[in-house]
Coordinates of C-alpha atoms in Angstrom, one line a residue:
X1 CA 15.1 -9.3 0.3
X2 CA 16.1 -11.9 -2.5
X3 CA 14.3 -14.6 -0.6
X4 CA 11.2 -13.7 1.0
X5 CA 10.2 -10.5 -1.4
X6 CA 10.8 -7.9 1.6
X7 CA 12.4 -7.2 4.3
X8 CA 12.0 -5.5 7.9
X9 CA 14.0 -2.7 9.4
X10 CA 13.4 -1.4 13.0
X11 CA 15.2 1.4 14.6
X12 CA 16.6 2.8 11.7
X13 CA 14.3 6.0 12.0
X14 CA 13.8 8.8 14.7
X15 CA 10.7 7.9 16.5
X16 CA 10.7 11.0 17.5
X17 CA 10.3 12.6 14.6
X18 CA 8.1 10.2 12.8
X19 CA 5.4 11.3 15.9
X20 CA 5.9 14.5 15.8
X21 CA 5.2 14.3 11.8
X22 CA 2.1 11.9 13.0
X23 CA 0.9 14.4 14.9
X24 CA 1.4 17.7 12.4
X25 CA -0.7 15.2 10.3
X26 CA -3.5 14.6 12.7
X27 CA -3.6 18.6 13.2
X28 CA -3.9 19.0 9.7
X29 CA -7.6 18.7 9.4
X30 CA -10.4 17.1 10.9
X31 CA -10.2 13.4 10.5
X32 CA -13.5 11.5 10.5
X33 CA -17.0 11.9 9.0
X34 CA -16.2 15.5 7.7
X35 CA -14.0 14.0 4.9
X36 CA -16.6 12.4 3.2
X37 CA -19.0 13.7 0.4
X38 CA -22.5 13.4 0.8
X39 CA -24.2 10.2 -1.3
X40 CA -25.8 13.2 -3.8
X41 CA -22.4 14.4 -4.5
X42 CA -20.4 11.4 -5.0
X43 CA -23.4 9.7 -7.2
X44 CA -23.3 13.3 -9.1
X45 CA -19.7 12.8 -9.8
X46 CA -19.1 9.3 -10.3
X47 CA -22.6 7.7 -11.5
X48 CA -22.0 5.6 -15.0
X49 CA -18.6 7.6 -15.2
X50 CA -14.9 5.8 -14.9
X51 CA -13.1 6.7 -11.5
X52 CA -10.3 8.3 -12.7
X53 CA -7.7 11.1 -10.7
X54 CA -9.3 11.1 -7.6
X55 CA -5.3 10.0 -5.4
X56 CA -2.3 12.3 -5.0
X57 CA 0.0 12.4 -7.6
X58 CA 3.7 13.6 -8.1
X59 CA 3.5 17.4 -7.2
X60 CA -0.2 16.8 -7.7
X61 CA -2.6 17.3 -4.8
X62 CA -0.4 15.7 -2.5
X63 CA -0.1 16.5 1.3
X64 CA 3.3 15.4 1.1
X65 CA 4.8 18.1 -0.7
X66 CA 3.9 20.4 2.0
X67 CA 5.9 18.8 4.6
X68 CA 9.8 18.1 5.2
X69 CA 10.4 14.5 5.1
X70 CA 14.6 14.8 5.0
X71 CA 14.6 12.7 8.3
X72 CA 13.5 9.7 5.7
X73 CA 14.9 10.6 2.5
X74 CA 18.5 11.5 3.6
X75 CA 18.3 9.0 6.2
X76 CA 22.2 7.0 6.1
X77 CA 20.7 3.7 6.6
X78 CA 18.0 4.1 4.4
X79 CA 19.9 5.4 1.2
X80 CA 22.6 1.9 2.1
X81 CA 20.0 0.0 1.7
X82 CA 18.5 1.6 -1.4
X83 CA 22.0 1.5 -2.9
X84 CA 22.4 -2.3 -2.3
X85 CA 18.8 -3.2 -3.7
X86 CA 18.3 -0.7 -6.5
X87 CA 22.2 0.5 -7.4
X88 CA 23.9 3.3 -6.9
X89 CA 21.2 5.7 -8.8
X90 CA 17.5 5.5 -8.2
X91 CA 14.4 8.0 -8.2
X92 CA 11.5 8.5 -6.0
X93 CA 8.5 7.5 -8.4
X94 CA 5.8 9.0 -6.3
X95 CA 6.0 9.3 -2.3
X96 CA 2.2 9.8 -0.7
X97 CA 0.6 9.5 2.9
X98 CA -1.6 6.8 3.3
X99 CA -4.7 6.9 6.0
X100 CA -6.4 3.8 7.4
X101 CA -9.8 4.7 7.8
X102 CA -12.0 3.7 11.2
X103 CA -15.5 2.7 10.5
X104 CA -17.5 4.7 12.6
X105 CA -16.0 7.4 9.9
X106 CA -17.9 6.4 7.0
X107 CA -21.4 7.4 5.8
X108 CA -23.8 4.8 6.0
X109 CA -23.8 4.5 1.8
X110 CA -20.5 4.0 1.6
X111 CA -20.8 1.2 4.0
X112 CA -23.4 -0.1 1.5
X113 CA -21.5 -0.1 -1.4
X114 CA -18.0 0.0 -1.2
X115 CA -16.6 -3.2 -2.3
X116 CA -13.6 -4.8 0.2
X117 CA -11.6 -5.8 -2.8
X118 CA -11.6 -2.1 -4.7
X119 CA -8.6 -0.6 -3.2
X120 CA -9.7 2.7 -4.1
X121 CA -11.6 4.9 -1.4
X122 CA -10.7 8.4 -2.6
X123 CA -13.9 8.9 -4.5
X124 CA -16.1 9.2 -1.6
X125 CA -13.6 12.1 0.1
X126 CA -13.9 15.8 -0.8
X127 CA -12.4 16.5 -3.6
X128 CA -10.2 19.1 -1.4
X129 CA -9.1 16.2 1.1
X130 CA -8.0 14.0 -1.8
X131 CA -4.2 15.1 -0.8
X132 CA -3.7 11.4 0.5
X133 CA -5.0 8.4 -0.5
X134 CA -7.5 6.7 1.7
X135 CA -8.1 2.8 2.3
X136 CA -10.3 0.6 4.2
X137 CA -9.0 -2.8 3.3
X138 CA -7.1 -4.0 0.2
X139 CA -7.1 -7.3 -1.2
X140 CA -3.8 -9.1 -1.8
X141 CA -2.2 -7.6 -5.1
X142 CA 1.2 -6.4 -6.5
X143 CA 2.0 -3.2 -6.7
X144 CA 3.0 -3.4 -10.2
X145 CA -0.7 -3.4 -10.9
X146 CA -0.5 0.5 -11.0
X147 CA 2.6 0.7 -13.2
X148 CA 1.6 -0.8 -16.8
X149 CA 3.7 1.0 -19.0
X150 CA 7.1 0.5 -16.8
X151 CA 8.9 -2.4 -16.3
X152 CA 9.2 -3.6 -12.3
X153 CA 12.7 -3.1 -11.3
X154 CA 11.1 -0.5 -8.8
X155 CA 10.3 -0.9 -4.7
X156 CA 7.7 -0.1 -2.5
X157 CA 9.4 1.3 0.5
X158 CA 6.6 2.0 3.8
X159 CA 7.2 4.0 6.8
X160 CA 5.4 3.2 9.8
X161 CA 4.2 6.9 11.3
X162 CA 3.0 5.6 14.4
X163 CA 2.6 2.1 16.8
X164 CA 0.7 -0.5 14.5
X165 CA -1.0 -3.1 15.9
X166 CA -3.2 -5.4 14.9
X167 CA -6.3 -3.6 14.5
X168 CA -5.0 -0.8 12.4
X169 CA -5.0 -2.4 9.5
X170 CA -1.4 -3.8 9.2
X171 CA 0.3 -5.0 6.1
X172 CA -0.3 -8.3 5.4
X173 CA 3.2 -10.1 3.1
X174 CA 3.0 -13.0 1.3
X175 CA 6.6 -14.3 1.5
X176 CA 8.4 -15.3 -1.8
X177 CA 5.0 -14.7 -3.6
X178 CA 7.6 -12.5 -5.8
X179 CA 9.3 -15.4 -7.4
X180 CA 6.4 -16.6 -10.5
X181 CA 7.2 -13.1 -11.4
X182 CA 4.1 -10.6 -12.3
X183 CA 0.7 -12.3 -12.3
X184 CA -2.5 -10.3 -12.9
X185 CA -5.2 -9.3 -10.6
X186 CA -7.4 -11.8 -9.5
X187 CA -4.6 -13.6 -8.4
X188 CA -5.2 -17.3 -8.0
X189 CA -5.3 -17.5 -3.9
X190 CA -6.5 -20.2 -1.5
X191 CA -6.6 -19.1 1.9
X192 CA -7.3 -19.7 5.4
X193 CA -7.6 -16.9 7.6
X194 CA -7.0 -19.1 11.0
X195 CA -3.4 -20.5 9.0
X196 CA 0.1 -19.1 9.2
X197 CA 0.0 -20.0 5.2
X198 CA -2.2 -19.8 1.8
X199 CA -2.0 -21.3 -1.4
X200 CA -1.3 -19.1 -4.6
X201 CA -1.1 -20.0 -7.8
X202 CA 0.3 -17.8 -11.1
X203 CA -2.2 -20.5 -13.4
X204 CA -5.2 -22.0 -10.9
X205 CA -2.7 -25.4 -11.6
X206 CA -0.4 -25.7 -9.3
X207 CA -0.9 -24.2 -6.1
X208 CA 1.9 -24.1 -4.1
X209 CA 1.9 -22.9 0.4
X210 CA 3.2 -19.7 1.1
X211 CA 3.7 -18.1 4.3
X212 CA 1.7 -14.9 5.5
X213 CA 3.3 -12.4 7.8
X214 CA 1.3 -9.4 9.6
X215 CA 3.9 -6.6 9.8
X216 CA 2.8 -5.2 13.4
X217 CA 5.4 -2.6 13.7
X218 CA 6.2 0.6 16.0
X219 CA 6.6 3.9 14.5
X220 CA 9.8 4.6 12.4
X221 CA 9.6 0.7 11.2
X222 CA 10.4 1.0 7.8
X223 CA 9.4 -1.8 5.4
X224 CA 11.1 -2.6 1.5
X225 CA 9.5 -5.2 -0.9
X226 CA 9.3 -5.6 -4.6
X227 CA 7.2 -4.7 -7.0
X228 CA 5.5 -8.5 -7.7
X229 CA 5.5 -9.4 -4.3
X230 CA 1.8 -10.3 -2.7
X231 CA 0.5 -7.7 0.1
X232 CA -2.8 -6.6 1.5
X233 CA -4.4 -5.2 4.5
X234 CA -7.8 -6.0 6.3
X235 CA -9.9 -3.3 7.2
X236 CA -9.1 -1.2 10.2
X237 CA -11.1 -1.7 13.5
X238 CA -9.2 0.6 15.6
X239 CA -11.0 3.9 17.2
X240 CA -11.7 7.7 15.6
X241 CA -8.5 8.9 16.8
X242 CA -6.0 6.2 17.3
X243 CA -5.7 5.5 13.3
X244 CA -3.1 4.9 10.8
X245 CA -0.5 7.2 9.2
X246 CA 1.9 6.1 6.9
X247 CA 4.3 7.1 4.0
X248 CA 4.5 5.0 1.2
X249 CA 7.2 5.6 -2.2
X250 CA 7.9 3.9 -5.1
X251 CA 11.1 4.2 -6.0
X252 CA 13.0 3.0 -8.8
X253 CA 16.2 1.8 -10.8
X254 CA 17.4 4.5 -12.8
X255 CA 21.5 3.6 -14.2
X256 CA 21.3 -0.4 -16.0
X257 CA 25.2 0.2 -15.8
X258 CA 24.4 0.2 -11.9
X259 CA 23.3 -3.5 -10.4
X260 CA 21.5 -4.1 -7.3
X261 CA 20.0 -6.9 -6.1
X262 CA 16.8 -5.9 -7.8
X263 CA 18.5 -7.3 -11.3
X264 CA 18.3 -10.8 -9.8
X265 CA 14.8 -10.9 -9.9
X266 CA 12.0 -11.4 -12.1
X267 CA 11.4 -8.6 -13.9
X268 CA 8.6 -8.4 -16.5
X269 CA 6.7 -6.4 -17.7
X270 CA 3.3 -6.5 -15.6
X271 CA 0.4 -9.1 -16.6
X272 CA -1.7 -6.2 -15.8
X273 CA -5.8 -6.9 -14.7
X274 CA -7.6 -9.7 -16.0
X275 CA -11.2 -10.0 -16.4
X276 CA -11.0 -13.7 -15.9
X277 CA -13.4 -15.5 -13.7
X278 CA -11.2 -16.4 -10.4
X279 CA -13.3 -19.8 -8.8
X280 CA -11.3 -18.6 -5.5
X281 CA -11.2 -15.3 -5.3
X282 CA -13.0 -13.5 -2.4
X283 CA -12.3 -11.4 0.6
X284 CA -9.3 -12.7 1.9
X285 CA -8.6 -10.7 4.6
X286 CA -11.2 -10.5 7.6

């Protein structure tokens, strides 16, 4: 975790139960083109107007609340290694399901003007299927992007529902991207889709080679990095039905008096978004 940003754990979940919450979740409602709102309705709504509470918050619209996720939460192995990275007292920020979404479910004007790097894909859902937060694609960023008024001694910890492969829109980590600290969005990044590794830079001066890993995993893989480390996902090209469930939380440090391994890291406060013109910013992930 102190070295690469992240870190892996398989087997420490009932894949059992991680199906059989993928499933509930699949009989929840009827995933594919129903979700969406017709081009009228989303222009109607969102035309000249900021994009603004359209994901699942804490207790808010969220799909979560309604189910029992104990298996996770109380898991042994799980709170050990939340103790050794966070201390001995921590709190779930916000805990959410997150849905890679096929193609052949979107509308043909969302094909035509959703933009791969806007992470955001809630506002063209039904405002009564906004419950989880939706994603076709997200460029590489930290996750304290979303978090300006905290400082980042918090984790993103991501539950794999079900059997990822590589065309359901795996994680993508950018290993010890998280030691320059917080940098802001558009990061500084070289890369070569065909190569193992990419350049990043916290200044666009000195680029240094990182290395990329896809995190296929099976389900009840659970996955821990840190708030400033590099991640992204390319879009999903896997079928209507055989799509991608996950459970993502934030969590964070809440005793100073209590030290984990998250107090030997960089820690500022965020750089935040940056309207500066990035000479190598682009879709990065195919």
């Amino acid at each position: 975790f102190l070295q690469d940003g992240f870190v892996k754990f398989e087997n420490i979940l009932d894949p059992l139960k991680c199906l059989q919450l993928y499933e509930k979740l699949k009989n929840d409602r009827n995933w594919g083109p129903n979700l969406f709102q017709s081009e009228e309705s989303y222009l109607e709504e969102f035309k000249d107007k900021p994009i603004k509470k359209v994901n699942p918050g804490k207790g808010i619209q969220n799909l979560i609340d309604k189910f029992d996720l104990s298996f996770i939460e109380n898991n042994n192995h799980i709170l050990k290694i939340l103790h050794k990275i966070l201390g001995n007292n921590f709190e779930i920020m916000l805990s959410k399901f997150v849905v890679a979404v096929p193609k052949k479910w979107m509308p043909n004007y969302v094909k035509k003007i959703h933009n791969f790097n806007t992470a955001n894909f809630n506002p063209y859902i039904k405002k009564e299927y906004r419950d989880v937060t939706y994603f076709r694609g997200i460029d590489y960023h930290m996750d304290s992007i979303d978090w300006e008024n905290n400082d980042n001694k918090f984790i993103t910890m991501y539950v794999y529902l079900n059997n990822v492969d590589e065309n359901m829109s795996p994680l993508n980590i950018v290993k010890q991207s998280h030691l320059k600290g917080p940098t802001s969005f558009p990061h500084f990044i070289k890369d070569d889709n065909s190569s193992k590794y990419l350049q990043y830079s916290s200044d666009n001066k000195l680029f240094r080679e990182y290395e990329k890993e896809t995190l296929i995993g099976n389900e009840g893989t659970v996955y821990f990095w840190t708030s400033n480390t590099l991640h992204g996902t390319a879009p999903s090209i896997s079928d209507i039905d055989n799509f991608r469930i996950s459970v993502r939380y934030l969590i964070k440090k809440k005793d100073e008096n209590s030290k984990g391994l998250i107090d030997q890291l960089i820690n500022e406060k965020k750089v935040g978004i940056t309207k500066k013109k990035n000479p190598f910013y682009k879709t990065i992930l195919k």
